[in-house]
Amino acid sequence: AVVSTQSGHYGRGIQILFEMAAAVKKFVPLFDRVLVSRVAAATKSKGGIMLPESSVKKQNEGEVVAVGEGIRNADGDVIPNAVAVGDKVLLPEYGGTKIILDDEEFVLVRDSEILGRFSE
């Protein structure tokens, strides 16, 4: 899903958002699962020096791009997830399932595995 505009004033960031949205529409998490897009790691230092890929740490921060309906309790009632699409969240260092959709990498985690939500 490539977006082209006649005026060209939309940057690469908008194009990436449209491509990511198209990929996510193909995948719907089940139950209490949450699909998260990790924040890209910084490739430059504060002083402007380019960092080698081997020295860049994996980021534990991400943005929720899709959520399941929630988990059912013993009575059959649905308990909704604690996060919603668009929330910025803190992920555990290890865990989750890596998923690649249209060459974009996502992490699928349970709602209970998310460590916290950032407030703006």
Tab-separated table of C-alpha atoms in Angstrom:
chain	number	residue	atom	x	y	z
A	1	ALA	CA	0.000	0.000	0.000
A	2	VAL	CA	1.979	2.958	-1.272
A	3	VAL	CA	0.574	6.448	-0.861
A	4	SER	CA	1.387	9.076	-3.438
A	5	THR	CA	0.313	12.690	-3.381
A	6	GLN	CA	0.354	15.219	-6.192
A	7	SER	CA	1.642	18.069	-4.044
A	8	GLY	CA	4.328	15.919	-2.397
A	9	HIS	CA	4.088	17.828	0.896
A	10	TYR	CA	3.432	14.655	2.893
A	11	GLY	CA	6.675	13.229	4.206
A	12	ARG	CA	7.934	9.681	4.437
A	13	GLY	CA	6.484	9.435	7.956
A	14	ILE	CA	2.905	9.736	6.682
A	15	GLN	CA	3.598	7.157	3.970
A	16	ILE	CA	4.953	4.721	6.574
A	17	LEU	CA	1.834	5.241	8.732
A	18	PHE	CA	-0.447	4.413	5.791
A	19	GLU	CA	1.602	1.308	4.932
A	20	MET	CA	1.578	0.154	8.568
A	21	ALA	CA	-2.188	0.688	8.815
A	22	ALA	CA	-2.732	-1.425	5.700
A	23	ALA	CA	-0.615	-4.242	7.143
A	24	VAL	CA	-2.402	-4.151	10.493
A	25	LYS	CA	-5.855	-4.343	8.868
A	26	LYS	CA	-4.920	-7.847	7.715
A	27	PHE	CA	-4.237	-9.025	11.284
A	28	VAL	CA	-6.658	-9.000	14.234
A	29	PRO	CA	-5.358	-10.163	17.642
A	30	LEU	CA	-7.552	-12.621	19.531
A	31	PHE	CA	-8.682	-12.490	23.169
A	32	ASP	CA	-6.285	-10.475	25.361
A	33	ARG	CA	-3.505	-10.198	22.775
A	34	VAL	CA	-2.105	-6.777	21.783
A	35	LEU	CA	-0.126	-5.963	18.621
A	36	VAL	CA	2.631	-3.414	19.290
A	37	SER	CA	4.983	-1.569	16.962
A	38	ARG	CA	8.321	-0.976	18.711
A	39	VAL	CA	9.775	2.533	18.660
A	40	ALA	CA	12.800	2.737	16.371
A	41	ALA	CA	16.108	2.888	18.214
A	42	ALA	CA	18.195	6.037	17.890
A	43	THR	CA	20.964	5.661	15.324
A	44	LYS	CA	22.633	8.981	16.184
A	45	SER	CA	24.068	10.163	19.468
A	46	LYS	CA	23.041	13.513	20.965
A	47	GLY	CA	26.258	14.942	19.536
A	48	GLY	CA	25.341	13.818	16.011
A	49	ILE	CA	27.653	10.814	15.778
A	50	MET	CA	26.268	7.862	13.808
A	51	LEU	CA	26.044	4.760	16.018
A	52	PRO	CA	26.874	1.307	14.641
A	53	GLU	CA	23.967	-1.135	14.557
A	54	SER	CA	25.689	-3.456	17.017
A	55	SER	CA	25.734	-0.788	19.736
A	56	VAL	CA	22.053	0.183	19.426
A	57	LYS	CA	19.877	-1.388	22.128
A	58	LYS	CA	16.443	-2.858	21.466
A	59	GLN	CA	13.781	-0.392	22.616
A	60	ASN	CA	11.234	-1.491	25.206
A	61	GLU	CA	8.811	1.251	24.223
A	62	GLY	CA	6.128	0.802	21.583
A	63	GLU	CA	2.783	1.941	20.244
A	64	VAL	CA	-0.327	-0.236	20.310
A	65	VAL	CA	-1.610	-0.757	16.757
A	66	ALA	CA	-4.306	-3.414	17.342
A	67	VAL	CA	-6.022	-5.039	20.327
A	68	GLY	CA	-8.169	-8.110	20.843
A	69	GLU	CA	-11.623	-7.944	22.397
A	70	GLY	CA	-10.407	-9.034	25.833
A	71	ILE	CA	-10.485	-12.199	27.893
A	72	ARG	CA	-13.567	-13.904	29.314
A	73	ASN	CA	-14.002	-14.544	33.031
A	74	ALA	CA	-15.620	-17.632	34.599
A	75	ASP	CA	-19.117	-16.172	34.058
A	76	GLY	CA	-18.456	-15.637	30.346
A	77	ASP	CA	-18.289	-11.836	30.594
A	78	VAL	CA	-15.630	-10.098	28.493
A	79	ILE	CA	-12.994	-8.203	30.475
A	80	PRO	CA	-11.664	-5.538	28.074
A	81	ASN	CA	-7.952	-4.916	27.604
A	82	ALA	CA	-6.299	-2.164	29.656
A	83	VAL	CA	-4.756	-0.528	26.568
A	84	ALA	CA	-6.245	0.889	23.382
A	85	VAL	CA	-4.971	1.546	19.878
A	86	GLY	CA	-2.564	4.484	19.890
A	87	ASP	CA	-1.362	4.059	23.496
A	88	LYS	CA	2.379	4.304	24.132
A	89	VAL	CA	3.402	1.331	26.282
A	90	LEU	CA	6.419	-0.139	28.047
A	91	LEU	CA	7.167	-3.717	27.005
A	92	PRO	CA	9.138	-6.367	28.879
A	93	GLU	CA	12.709	-6.876	27.714
A	94	TYR	CA	11.994	-10.486	26.749
A	95	GLY	CA	8.772	-12.124	25.665
A	96	GLY	CA	6.096	-11.671	23.095
A	97	THR	CA	5.955	-13.092	19.597
A	98	LYS	CA	7.710	-11.329	16.745
A	99	ILE	CA	5.434	-10.903	13.706
A	100	ILE	CA	6.346	-9.483	10.308
A	101	LEU	CA	3.502	-7.981	8.255
A	102	ASP	CA	4.340	-6.377	4.896
A	103	ASP	CA	8.031	-6.096	5.862
A	104	GLU	CA	7.161	-4.276	9.128
A	105	GLU	CA	8.089	-5.917	12.433
A	106	PHE	CA	5.561	-6.047	15.279
A	107	VAL	CA	5.407	-7.762	18.669
A	108	LEU	CA	2.326	-9.685	19.819
A	109	VAL	CA	1.990	-9.717	23.628
A	110	ARG	CA	-0.713	-10.470	26.166
A	111	ASP	CA	-2.342	-7.458	27.791
A	112	SER	CA	-1.098	-8.647	31.194
A	113	GLU	CA	2.527	-8.706	29.951
A	114	ILE	CA	2.565	-4.961	29.213
A	115	LEU	CA	4.444	-3.238	32.034
A	116	GLY	CA	2.859	0.193	31.810
A	117	ARG	CA	1.303	2.929	29.700
A	118	PHE	CA	2.853	6.358	29.127
A	119	SER	CA	0.565	9.330	29.739
A	120	GLU	CA	0.973	12.397	27.606
